[in-house]
Tab-separated table of N, CA and C and ligand atoms in Angstrom:
chain	number	residue	atom	x	y	z
A	21	MET	N	0.955	-1.273	-0.168
A	21	MET	CA	-0.209	0.053	-0.132
A	21	MET	C	0.901	1.065	-0.070
A	22	VAL	N	0.761	1.942	-0.790
A	22	VAL	CA	1.380	3.337	-1.277
A	22	VAL	C	0.659	4.397	-0.071
A	23	LEU	N	1.625	5.071	0.585
A	23	LEU	CA	1.126	6.001	1.748
A	23	LEU	C	1.287	7.292	1.159
A	24	PRO	N	0.563	8.522	1.458
A	24	PRO	CA	0.445	9.633	1.201
A	24	PRO	C	1.544	10.303	1.684
A	25	ILE	N	2.292	10.987	0.851
A	25	ILE	CA	3.641	11.556	1.347
A	25	ILE	C	2.814	13.288	1.882
A	26	VAL	N	3.572	13.520	2.709
A	26	VAL	CA	3.282	14.913	3.167
A	26	VAL	C	4.513	16.195	2.897
A	27	TYR	N	3.945	17.419	2.350
A	27	TYR	CA	4.655	18.429	1.846
A	27	TYR	C	5.202	19.083	2.655
A	28	ALA	N	6.099	20.039	2.403
A	28	ALA	CA	6.787	21.299	3.414
A	28	ALA	C	5.559	22.259	3.656
A	29	GLY	N	5.539	22.416	4.786
A	29	GLY	CA	4.492	23.220	5.893
A	29	GLY	C	3.676	22.254	6.635
A	30	ALA	N	3.903	21.235	6.244
A	30	ALA	CA	3.224	20.104	7.536
A	30	ALA	C	4.190	20.163	8.627
A	31	PRO	N	3.536	20.699	9.798
A	31	PRO	CA	4.519	20.616	11.168
A	31	PRO	C	5.440	19.418	11.232
A	32	VAL	N	4.862	17.945	10.765
A	32	VAL	CA	5.625	16.895	11.083
A	32	VAL	C	6.808	16.874	10.761
A	33	LEU	N	7.476	17.601	9.315
A	33	LEU	CA	8.582	17.535	8.615
A	33	LEU	C	9.502	18.552	9.232
A	34	ARG	N	9.077	19.389	10.483
A	34	ARG	CA	9.998	20.428	11.221
A	34	ARG	C	9.905	19.703	12.574
A	35	GLN	N	9.512	18.530	12.827
A	35	GLN	CA	9.827	18.079	14.132
A	35	GLN	C	11.021	17.439	14.325
A	36	LYS	N	11.490	17.363	15.627
A	36	LYS	CA	12.615	16.154	15.886
A	36	LYS	C	12.123	14.760	15.884
A	37	ALA	N	12.345	13.515	15.221
A	37	ALA	CA	11.606	12.532	15.195
A	37	ALA	C	11.826	11.796	16.543
A	38	ARG	N	10.839	10.973	16.785
A	38	ARG	CA	10.980	9.910	18.099
A	38	ARG	C	11.992	8.752	18.035
A	39	VAL	N	12.917	8.672	18.860
A	39	VAL	CA	13.637	7.506	18.745
A	39	VAL	C	12.846	6.041	19.105
A	40	LEU	N	13.114	4.977	18.308
A	40	LEU	CA	12.332	3.816	18.680
A	40	LEU	C	13.244	2.757	19.392
A	41	SER	N	12.386	2.100	20.077
A	41	SER	CA	13.229	1.041	21.000
A	41	SER	C	13.419	-0.067	20.078
A	42	THR	N	14.225	-0.940	20.677
A	42	THR	CA	14.402	-2.292	19.986
A	42	THR	C	13.384	-3.350	19.772
A	43	GLU	N	12.527	-3.034	20.703
A	43	GLU	CA	11.237	-4.098	20.715
A	43	GLU	C	10.387	-3.329	19.646
A	44	GLU	N	10.106	-2.001	19.271
A	44	GLU	CA	9.329	-1.698	18.295
A	44	GLU	C	10.062	-1.991	17.029
A	45	LEU	N	11.123	-1.582	16.872
A	45	LEU	CA	11.571	-2.399	15.769
A	45	LEU	C	11.661	-3.982	15.379
A	46	LYS	N	11.366	-4.629	16.387
A	46	LYS	CA	10.968	-6.467	16.111
A	46	LYS	C	9.372	-6.388	15.931
A	47	SER	N	8.707	-5.255	16.034
A	47	SER	CA	7.389	-5.421	16.117
A	47	SER	C	6.983	-5.623	14.582
A	48	ARG	N	5.815	-6.075	14.686
A	48	ARG	CA	4.893	-6.301	13.299
A	48	ARG	C	4.406	-5.017	12.802
A	49	ALA	N	3.903	-4.154	13.448
A	49	ALA	CA	3.820	-2.777	13.194
A	49	ALA	C	4.790	-1.873	12.435
A	50	ILE	N	6.113	-2.150	12.881
A	50	ILE	CA	7.178	-1.383	12.252
A	50	ILE	C	7.416	-2.099	11.128
A	51	ALA	N	7.544	-3.327	11.059
A	51	ALA	CA	7.906	-4.136	9.916
A	51	ALA	C	6.650	-3.902	8.938
A	52	GLU	N	5.593	-3.695	8.970
A	52	GLU	CA	4.674	-3.170	7.959
A	52	GLU	C	4.844	-1.740	7.464
A	53	LEU	N	5.082	-1.088	8.467
A	53	LEU	CA	5.410	0.395	8.245
A	53	LEU	C	6.595	0.495	7.166
A	54	VAL	N	7.596	-0.529	7.438
A	54	VAL	CA	8.893	-0.253	6.536
A	54	VAL	C	8.337	-0.980	5.201
A	55	ASP	N	7.527	-1.832	5.242
A	55	ASP	CA	7.181	-2.578	3.900
A	55	ASP	C	6.411	-1.240	2.913
A	56	ARG	N	5.444	-0.676	3.749
A	56	ARG	CA	4.843	0.373	3.185
A	56	ARG	C	5.749	1.534	2.809
A	57	MET	N	6.561	1.940	3.284
A	57	MET	CA	7.396	2.754	3.200
A	57	MET	C	8.504	2.623	1.996
A	58	ARG	N	8.688	1.381	1.720
A	58	ARG	CA	9.688	0.841	0.955
A	58	ARG	C	8.618	1.039	-0.421
A	59	GLU	N	7.532	0.631	-0.552
A	59	GLU	CA	6.706	0.758	-1.713
A	59	GLU	C	6.418	2.203	-2.028
A	60	THR	N	5.817	3.298	-1.225
A	60	THR	CA	5.950	4.276	-1.265
A	60	THR	C	7.143	5.010	-1.813
A	61	MET	N	8.112	4.765	-1.343
A	61	MET	CA	9.565	5.124	-2.005
A	61	MET	C	9.601	4.743	-3.190
A	62	ARG	N	9.468	3.420	-3.580
A	62	ARG	CA	9.505	2.983	-5.090
A	62	ARG	C	8.705	3.549	-6.100
A	63	ALA	N	7.498	3.660	-5.535
A	63	ALA	CA	6.449	4.697	-6.542
A	63	ALA	C	6.246	5.747	-6.931
A	64	ALA	N	7.125	6.377	-5.907
A	64	ALA	CA	7.298	7.849	-6.102
A	64	ALA	C	8.193	8.405	-7.393
A	65	PRO	N	9.086	7.996	-7.853
A	65	PRO	CA	9.830	6.866	-7.189
A	65	PRO	C	11.063	7.966	-6.766
A	66	GLY	N	11.894	7.140	-5.635
A	66	GLY	CA	12.546	8.041	-4.526
A	66	GLY	C	13.897	7.141	-4.336
A	67	VAL	N	15.037	7.730	-3.978
A	67	VAL	CA	16.237	7.028	-3.447
A	67	VAL	C	16.156	6.790	-2.066
A	68	GLY	N	15.052	7.426	-1.427
A	68	GLY	CA	14.882	7.332	0.012
A	68	GLY	C	13.962	8.152	0.639
A	69	LEU	N	13.326	7.653	1.832
A	69	LEU	CA	12.218	8.086	2.417
A	69	LEU	C	11.884	8.003	3.844
A	70	ALA	N	11.940	9.236	4.593
A	70	ALA	CA	12.108	9.352	5.943
A	70	ALA	C	10.602	9.109	6.598
A	71	ALA	N	10.649	8.543	7.313
A	71	ALA	CA	9.071	8.297	8.639
A	71	ALA	C	8.180	9.680	8.580
A	72	PRO	N	8.923	10.733	8.599
A	72	PRO	CA	8.208	12.056	8.941
A	72	PRO	C	7.406	12.375	7.504
A	73	GLN	N	8.132	11.938	6.533
A	73	GLN	CA	7.527	12.207	5.371
A	73	GLN	C	6.336	11.723	4.888
A	74	ILE	N	6.030	10.564	5.943
A	74	ILE	CA	4.518	9.978	5.272
A	74	ILE	C	3.834	10.078	6.904
A	75	GLY	N	4.000	11.202	7.288
A	75	GLY	CA	3.283	11.948	8.754
A	75	GLY	C	3.827	11.111	10.194
A	76	GLU	N	4.638	10.275	9.885
A	76	GLU	CA	4.734	9.382	11.207
A	76	GLU	C	6.541	10.300	11.709
A	77	PRO	N	6.392	10.699	13.088
A	77	PRO	CA	7.580	11.345	13.340
A	77	PRO	C	8.269	10.260	14.186
A	78	LEU	N	8.874	9.341	13.607
A	78	LEU	CA	9.698	8.298	13.952
A	78	LEU	C	11.188	8.431	13.257
A	79	ALA	N	11.934	7.850	14.181
A	79	ALA	CA	13.575	8.252	13.685
A	79	ALA	C	13.751	7.060	12.976
A	80	LEU	N	13.268	6.776	11.749
A	80	LEU	CA	13.335	5.749	10.959
A	80	LEU	C	13.271	6.071	9.256
A	81	ALA	N	14.045	5.660	8.687
A	81	ALA	CA	14.238	5.927	7.211
A	81	ALA	C	14.773	4.497	6.492
A	82	VAL	N	13.925	4.845	4.984
A	82	VAL	CA	14.634	3.612	4.100
A	82	VAL	C	15.230	4.269	2.859
A	83	ILE	N	16.187	3.492	2.571
A	83	ILE	CA	17.112	4.238	1.406
A	83	ILE	C	17.383	2.866	0.055
A	84	GLU	N	17.028	3.161	-1.226
A	84	GLU	CA	17.569	2.395	-2.155
A	84	GLU	C	17.577	3.216	-3.232
A	85	ASP	N	18.615	2.924	-3.830
A	85	ASP	CA	19.197	3.588	-5.267
A	85	ASP	C	19.451	2.526	-6.254
A	86	ARG	N	18.455	2.258	-6.927
A	86	ARG	CA	18.182	1.488	-7.697
A	86	ARG	C	18.994	1.565	-9.366
A	87	ALA	N	19.761	0.491	-9.812
A	87	ALA	CA	20.565	0.657	-11.277
A	87	ALA	C	19.820	1.511	-11.978
A	88	GLU	N	18.347	0.872	-12.154
A	88	GLU	CA	17.651	1.217	-13.365
A	88	GLU	C	17.367	2.757	-13.310
A	89	TYR	N	17.430	3.501	-12.023
A	89	TYR	CA	17.230	4.861	-11.960
A	89	TYR	C	18.496	5.632	-12.477
A	90	GLN	N	19.633	4.931	-12.941
A	90	GLN	CA	20.652	5.785	-13.172
A	90	GLN	C	21.037	5.573	-14.761
A	91	ASP	N	19.691	4.968	-15.364
A	91	ASP	CA	19.656	4.790	-16.875
A	91	ASP	C	19.960	6.151	-17.660
A	92	LYS	N	19.225	6.993	-17.108
A	92	LYS	CA	19.059	8.131	-18.010
A	92	LYS	C	20.348	9.053	-17.513
A	93	LEU	N	21.123	8.874	-16.433
A	93	LEU	CA	22.392	9.647	-16.526
A	93	LEU	C	23.427	9.354	-17.220
A	94	ALA	N	24.145	10.256	-17.775
A	94	ALA	CA	25.378	10.137	-18.503
A	94	ALA	C	26.276	9.310	-17.528
A	95	PRO	N	27.261	8.534	-18.158
A	95	PRO	CA	28.485	7.996	-17.176
A	95	PRO	C	29.218	8.886	-16.560
A	96	GLU	N	29.430	9.922	-17.313
A	96	GLU	CA	30.256	11.096	-16.462
A	96	GLU	C	29.314	11.719	-15.329
A	97	GLU	N	28.377	11.753	-15.568
A	97	GLU	CA	27.576	12.177	-14.507
A	97	GLU	C	27.510	11.471	-13.309
A	98	ILE	N	27.443	10.146	-13.630
A	98	ILE	CA	27.392	8.828	-12.578
A	98	ILE	C	28.506	9.059	-11.958
A	99	ALA	N	29.830	9.185	-12.559
A	99	ALA	CA	30.824	9.236	-11.840
A	99	ALA	C	31.408	10.485	-11.215
A	100	ARG	N	30.742	11.765	-11.609
A	100	ARG	CA	31.095	12.822	-10.864
A	100	ARG	C	30.342	12.970	-9.396
A	101	ARG	N	29.276	12.240	-9.397
A	101	ARG	CA	28.631	12.011	-8.181
A	101	ARG	C	28.776	11.058	-7.444
A	102	GLU	N	29.758	10.175	-7.837
A	102	GLU	CA	30.457	9.093	-6.982
A	102	GLU	C	28.815	8.234	-6.744
A	103	ARG	N	27.837	7.865	-8.036
A	103	ARG	CA	26.796	7.158	-7.721
A	103	ARG	C	26.858	6.013	-7.964
A	104	GLN	N	26.456	5.255	-7.152
A	104	GLN	CA	26.703	3.336	-7.344
A	104	GLN	C	25.252	3.062	-6.956
A	105	PRO	N	24.655	1.806	-7.389
A	105	PRO	CA	23.409	1.196	-6.909
A	105	PRO	C	23.543	1.124	-5.332
A	106	VAL	N	22.415	1.284	-4.554
A	106	VAL	CA	22.651	0.900	-2.859
A	106	VAL	C	21.501	-0.025	-2.988
A	107	PRO	N	21.467	-0.918	-2.210
A	107	PRO	CA	20.573	-1.772	-1.855
A	107	PRO	C	19.675	-1.679	-0.833
A	108	PHE	N	18.547	-1.953	-0.987
A	108	PHE	CA	17.548	-1.108	0.212
A	108	PHE	C	18.119	-1.701	1.384
A	109	HIS	N	18.051	-0.656	2.305
A	109	HIS	CA	18.212	-0.849	3.772
A	109	HIS	C	17.732	0.004	4.501
A	110	VAL	N	17.407	-0.058	5.619
A	110	VAL	CA	16.471	0.761	6.739
A	110	VAL	C	17.503	1.328	7.947
A	111	ILE	N	17.585	2.133	8.198
A	111	ILE	CA	18.317	3.099	9.325
A	111	ILE	C	16.990	3.481	10.239
A	112	ALA	N	17.456	3.245	11.414
A	112	ALA	CA	16.890	3.671	12.737
A	112	ALA	C	17.677	4.112	13.577
A	113	ASN	N	17.059	5.504	14.110
A	113	ASN	CA	17.905	6.131	15.605
A	113	ASN	C	19.567	6.592	14.833
A	114	PRO	N	19.300	6.828	13.329
A	114	PRO	CA	20.868	6.876	13.386
A	114	PRO	C	21.430	8.130	13.944
A	115	ARG	N	23.310	7.685	13.927
A	115	ARG	CA	23.974	8.906	14.462
A	115	ARG	C	25.134	8.891	13.235
A	116	LEU	N	25.225	10.133	12.877
A	116	LEU	CA	25.798	10.713	11.848
A	116	LEU	C	27.108	11.070	12.036
A	117	THR	N	28.477	10.891	11.929
A	117	THR	CA	29.646	11.263	11.673
A	117	THR	C	30.042	11.549	10.286
A	118	VAL	N	30.852	12.852	10.016
A	118	VAL	CA	31.243	13.266	8.845
A	118	VAL	C	32.755	12.646	8.708
A	119	LEU	N	32.767	12.021	7.655
A	119	LEU	CA	34.297	11.648	7.540
A	119	LEU	C	35.197	12.301	6.533
A	120	GLU	N	34.789	12.749	5.803
A	120	GLU	CA	35.217	13.848	4.570
A	120	GLU	C	34.296	14.903	4.505
A	121	ALA	N	34.479	15.989	4.827
A	121	ALA	CA	33.541	17.281	5.019
A	121	ALA	C	33.566	17.935	3.466
A	122	ALA	N	34.776	17.801	3.149
A	122	ALA	CA	35.087	18.560	1.785
A	122	ALA	C	33.501	18.534	1.177
A	123	PRO	N	32.879	19.675	0.667
A	123	PRO	CA	31.587	19.250	0.285
A	123	PRO	C	31.707	19.237	-1.369
A	124	ALA	N	30.476	17.971	-1.630
A	124	ALA	CA	30.176	17.930	-2.773
A	124	ALA	C	29.027	18.771	-3.066
A	125	VAL	N	28.934	19.276	-4.156
A	125	VAL	CA	27.867	20.382	-4.423
A	125	VAL	C	26.948	19.875	-5.930
A	126	PHE	N	25.934	19.541	-5.380
A	126	PHE	CA	24.915	18.870	-6.887
A	126	PHE	C	23.502	19.335	-6.526
A	127	LEU	N	22.882	19.134	-7.243
A	127	LEU	CA	21.527	19.582	-7.375
A	127	LEU	C	20.701	18.212	-6.514
A	128	GLU	N	19.617	18.546	-5.759
A	128	GLU	CA	19.018	17.630	-4.892
A	128	GLU	C	17.585	17.940	-4.866
A	129	GLY	N	16.673	16.877	-4.707
A	129	GLY	CA	15.345	17.238	-4.602
A	129	GLY	C	14.711	16.718	-3.567
A	130	CYS	N	13.579	16.731	-3.238
A	130	CYS	CA	13.005	15.996	-2.260
A	130	CYS	C	11.388	15.594	-2.507
A	131	LEU	N	10.911	14.680	-2.274
A	131	LEU	CA	9.715	14.233	-2.456
A	131	LEU	C	8.708	15.151	-1.469
A	132	SER	N	8.854	15.594	-0.532
A	132	SER	CA	8.148	16.496	0.103
A	132	SER	C	8.307	17.852	-0.153
A	133	VAL	N	9.085	18.006	-1.404
A	133	VAL	CA	9.068	19.324	-1.954
A	133	VAL	C	9.160	19.228	-3.283
A	134	PRO	N	7.822	18.828	-4.134
A	134	PRO	CA	7.911	18.276	-5.217
A	134	PRO	C	8.011	19.146	-6.173
A	135	GLY	N	8.539	19.014	-7.360
A	135	GLY	CA	8.751	19.940	-8.742
A	135	GLY	C	9.806	20.885	-8.410
A	136	TYR	N	10.662	20.746	-7.360
A	136	TYR	CA	11.679	21.654	-7.344
A	136	TYR	C	13.234	21.268	-7.121
A	137	ALA	N	14.427	21.688	-7.349
A	137	ALA	CA	15.728	21.045	-6.712
A	137	ALA	C	16.386	22.378	-6.645
A	138	ALA	N	17.489	21.973	-5.975
A	138	ALA	CA	18.648	23.140	-5.733
A	138	ALA	C	19.894	22.503	-5.472
A	139	GLU	N	21.342	23.162	-5.543
A	139	GLU	CA	22.323	22.824	-5.291
A	139	GLU	C	22.402	22.869	-3.862
A	140	VAL	N	22.881	21.511	-3.189
A	140	VAL	CA	22.897	21.554	-1.748
A	140	VAL	C	24.235	21.053	-1.713
A	141	PRO	N	25.310	21.768	-0.740
A	141	PRO	CA	26.728	20.886	-0.257
A	141	PRO	C	26.477	20.112	0.469
A	142	ARG	N	26.983	19.067	0.312
A	142	ARG	CA	26.994	17.871	1.278
A	142	ARG	C	28.525	17.245	1.524
A	143	ALA	N	28.573	16.494	2.666
A	143	ALA	CA	29.981	16.098	2.884
A	143	ALA	C	29.955	14.804	2.049
A	144	LEU	N	31.410	14.780	1.635
A	144	LEU	CA	31.804	13.765	0.888
A	144	LEU	C	31.416	12.223	1.085
A	145	ALA	N	31.803	11.906	2.452
A	145	ALA	CA	31.848	10.860	2.694
A	145	ALA	C	31.531	10.580	4.538
A	146	VAL	N	30.603	9.886	4.553
A	146	VAL	CA	29.916	9.572	6.029
A	146	VAL	C	29.986	8.556	6.995
A	147	LYS	N	30.025	8.538	8.247
A	147	LYS	CA	29.370	7.263	8.874
A	147	LYS	C	28.362	7.314	9.463
A	148	VAL	N	27.525	6.299	9.404
A	148	VAL	CA	26.355	6.295	10.201
A	148	VAL	C	25.898	4.680	10.809
A	149	GLU	N	26.150	5.606	12.379
A	149	GLU	CA	25.865	4.164	13.309
A	149	GLU	C	23.971	4.223	13.295
A	150	ALA	N	23.557	2.798	13.323
A	150	ALA	CA	21.992	2.965	13.422
A	150	ALA	C	21.347	1.653	13.575
A	151	LEU	N	20.256	1.558	13.827
A	151	LEU	CA	19.782	-0.161	13.961
A	151	LEU	C	19.110	-0.144	12.451
A	152	ASP	N	19.093	-1.539	12.310
A	152	ASP	CA	18.455	-1.951	10.933
A	152	ASP	C	16.953	-2.526	11.183
A	153	HIS	N	16.349	-2.798	10.296
A	153	HIS	CA	15.127	-3.447	10.333
A	153	HIS	C	14.643	-4.104	11.357
A	154	ARG	N	15.794	-5.118	11.826
A	154	ARG	CA	15.417	-5.938	12.977
A	154	ARG	C	15.785	-5.703	14.102
A	155	GLY	N	16.419	-4.614	14.491
A	155	GLY	CA	16.607	-3.561	15.496
A	155	GLY	C	18.376	-3.926	15.784
A	156	GLU	N	19.045	-4.636	14.991
A	156	GLU	CA	20.525	-4.834	15.082
A	156	GLU	C	21.369	-4.007	14.725
A	157	ARG	N	22.330	-3.442	15.481
A	157	ARG	CA	23.186	-2.375	15.194
A	157	ARG	C	24.069	-2.645	13.908
A	158	VAL	N	23.912	-1.668	13.159
A	158	VAL	CA	24.795	-1.330	11.601
A	158	VAL	C	25.830	-0.373	11.474
A	159	VAL	N	26.556	-0.590	11.116
A	159	VAL	CA	27.624	0.744	10.884
A	159	VAL	C	27.667	0.999	9.259
A	160	ILE	N	27.286	2.178	8.707
A	160	ILE	CA	27.566	2.132	7.298
A	160	ILE	C	28.319	3.512	6.927
A	161	GLU	N	29.579	2.719	6.281
A	161	GLU	CA	30.545	4.156	5.746
A	161	GLU	C	30.023	4.143	4.313
A	162	ALA	N	29.876	5.434	3.938
A	162	ALA	CA	29.220	5.698	2.432
A	162	ALA	C	29.904	7.138	1.986
A	163	ARG	N	30.013	7.023	0.656
A	163	ARG	CA	30.364	8.160	-0.082
A	163	ARG	C	29.833	8.469	-1.061
A	164	GLY	N	30.021	9.624	-1.591
A	164	GLY	CA	29.411	10.203	-3.037
A	164	GLY	C	27.919	10.181	-2.590
A	165	TRP	N	27.059	9.668	-3.486
A	165	TRP	CA	25.403	9.854	-3.790
A	165	TRP	C	24.930	9.054	-2.312
A	166	HIS	N	25.536	7.874	-2.155
A	166	HIS	CA	25.096	7.137	-1.089
A	166	HIS	C	24.777	8.226	0.327
A	167	ALA	N	26.279	8.891	0.455
A	167	ALA	CA	26.564	9.622	1.423
A	167	ALA	C	25.598	10.936	1.568
A	168	ARG	N	25.022	11.245	0.371
A	168	ARG	CA	24.181	12.647	0.107
A	168	ARG	C	22.895	11.982	0.581
A	169	ILE	N	22.557	10.901	0.301
A	169	ILE	CA	21.221	10.419	0.380
A	169	ILE	C	20.985	10.415	2.060
A	170	LEU	N	22.066	9.672	2.513
A	170	LEU	CA	21.958	9.506	4.280
A	170	LEU	C	21.797	10.727	4.832
A	171	GLN	N	22.773	11.601	4.239
A	171	GLN	CA	22.373	13.115	4.951
A	171	GLN	C	21.018	13.649	5.059
A	172	HIS	N	20.597	13.762	3.838
A	172	HIS	CA	19.218	14.049	3.203
A	172	HIS	C	18.121	13.481	4.253
A	173	GLU	N	18.170	12.088	4.711
A	173	GLU	CA	17.056	11.282	5.147
A	173	GLU	C	17.249	11.695	6.769
A	174	ILE	N	18.504	11.842	7.004
A	174	ILE	CA	18.758	12.082	8.478
A	174	ILE	C	18.744	13.274	8.940
A	175	ASP	N	18.918	14.360	7.730
A	175	ASP	CA	18.154	15.607	8.104
A	175	ASP	C	16.815	15.421	8.285
A	176	HIS	N	16.240	14.776	7.726
A	176	HIS	CA	14.448	14.983	7.749
A	176	HIS	C	14.104	14.193	9.343
A	177	LEU	N	15.029	13.656	9.752
A	177	LEU	CA	14.735	13.207	11.129
A	177	LEU	C	15.008	14.145	12.507
A	178	GLU	N	15.709	14.933	11.739
A	178	GLU	CA	16.028	16.219	12.936
A	178	GLU	C	14.996	17.623	12.610
A	179	GLY	N	14.237	17.297	11.590
A	179	GLY	CA	13.332	18.286	11.079
A	179	GLY	C	13.945	19.471	10.145
A	180	THR	N	14.643	18.870	9.329
A	180	THR	CA	15.555	19.779	8.506
A	180	THR	C	15.299	19.282	7.137
A	181	LEU	N	15.351	20.538	6.510
A	181	LEU	CA	14.984	20.021	4.941
A	181	LEU	C	16.051	20.705	4.074
A	182	TYR	N	16.211	20.134	2.924
A	182	TYR	CA	17.170	20.684	1.823
A	182	TYR	C	17.196	22.116	1.723
A	183	ILE	N	16.107	22.514	1.902
A	183	ILE	CA	15.786	23.876	1.360
A	183	ILE	C	16.651	25.065	2.515
A	184	ASP	N	16.581	24.384	3.795
A	184	ASP	CA	17.596	24.736	4.777
A	184	ASP	C	18.809	25.061	4.427
A	185	ARG	N	19.376	24.224	3.639
A	185	ARG	CA	20.884	24.073	3.375
A	185	ARG	C	21.320	24.303	2.094
A	186	MET	N	20.537	24.659	0.991
A	186	MET	CA	20.645	24.886	-0.326
A	186	MET	C	21.115	26.099	-0.531
A	187	ASP	N	21.865	26.381	-1.432
A	187	ASP	CA	22.419	27.696	-2.356
A	187	ASP	C	21.071	28.258	-2.802
A	188	SER	N	20.324	29.089	-2.259
A	188	SER	CA	18.888	29.443	-2.665
A	188	SER	C	19.037	30.104	-4.030
A	189	ARG	N	20.279	30.699	-4.506
A	189	ARG	CA	20.045	31.167	-6.093
A	189	ARG	C	20.186	30.140	-6.701
A	190	THR	N	20.118	28.978	-6.764
A	190	THR	CA	20.201	27.740	-7.806
A	190	THR	C	19.061	27.137	-7.888
A	191	PHE	N	18.025	27.517	-6.946
A	191	PHE	CA	16.813	27.187	-6.600
A	191	PHE	C	15.858	27.170	-8.161
A	192	VAL	N	15.664	25.860	-8.715
A	192	VAL	CA	14.885	25.862	-9.900
A	192	VAL	C	13.531	24.911	-9.768
A	193	ALA	N	12.520	25.244	-10.446
A	193	ALA	CA	11.573	24.115	-10.768
A	193	ALA	C	11.972	23.239	-11.779
A	194	THR	N	11.453	21.896	-11.406
A	194	THR	CA	11.983	20.803	-12.739
A	194	THR	C	10.660	20.119	-13.014
A	195	GLY	N	9.576	20.423	-12.540
A	195	GLY	CA	8.440	19.811	-13.195
A	195	GLY	C	7.391	20.558	-14.237
B	494	ZN	ZN1	13.453	14.572	1.252
């Protein structure tokens, strides 16, 4: 079941999301929510979706960058973005550490700000400590586009949108 996505202006997008307990992460309710978030992300389509974007103020996000999403990009664009397919994964209660601050600057959009994009500087490499969909501790080290997706989704859990970090003069309508 595809869930409705909430847009900029919804208060839930500006709240700090609530931490989940390990028990909650092992619950049927969260497993179902994760399934629906995956379906919603794929239907959009998007490469990440945070729980606040479907109206749930929970520190939970799903990420997946499928190879087919990169078909339309030129090989040099993919290389510049350091973009590689990322298998579906879940992060809960993430803690982000910057490994390489040197910013990468690329156009970025958000399913909660549809029809627009802007250049956003992001750290080139990050480490994320989180729990996965089973409540197991995971450490993810990522660079390039995956690092960008992680930073974007973790921002959502803090009530931050890319428009807070963008170079506002690069803001464009895409739709
Ligand atoms: Zn977003």
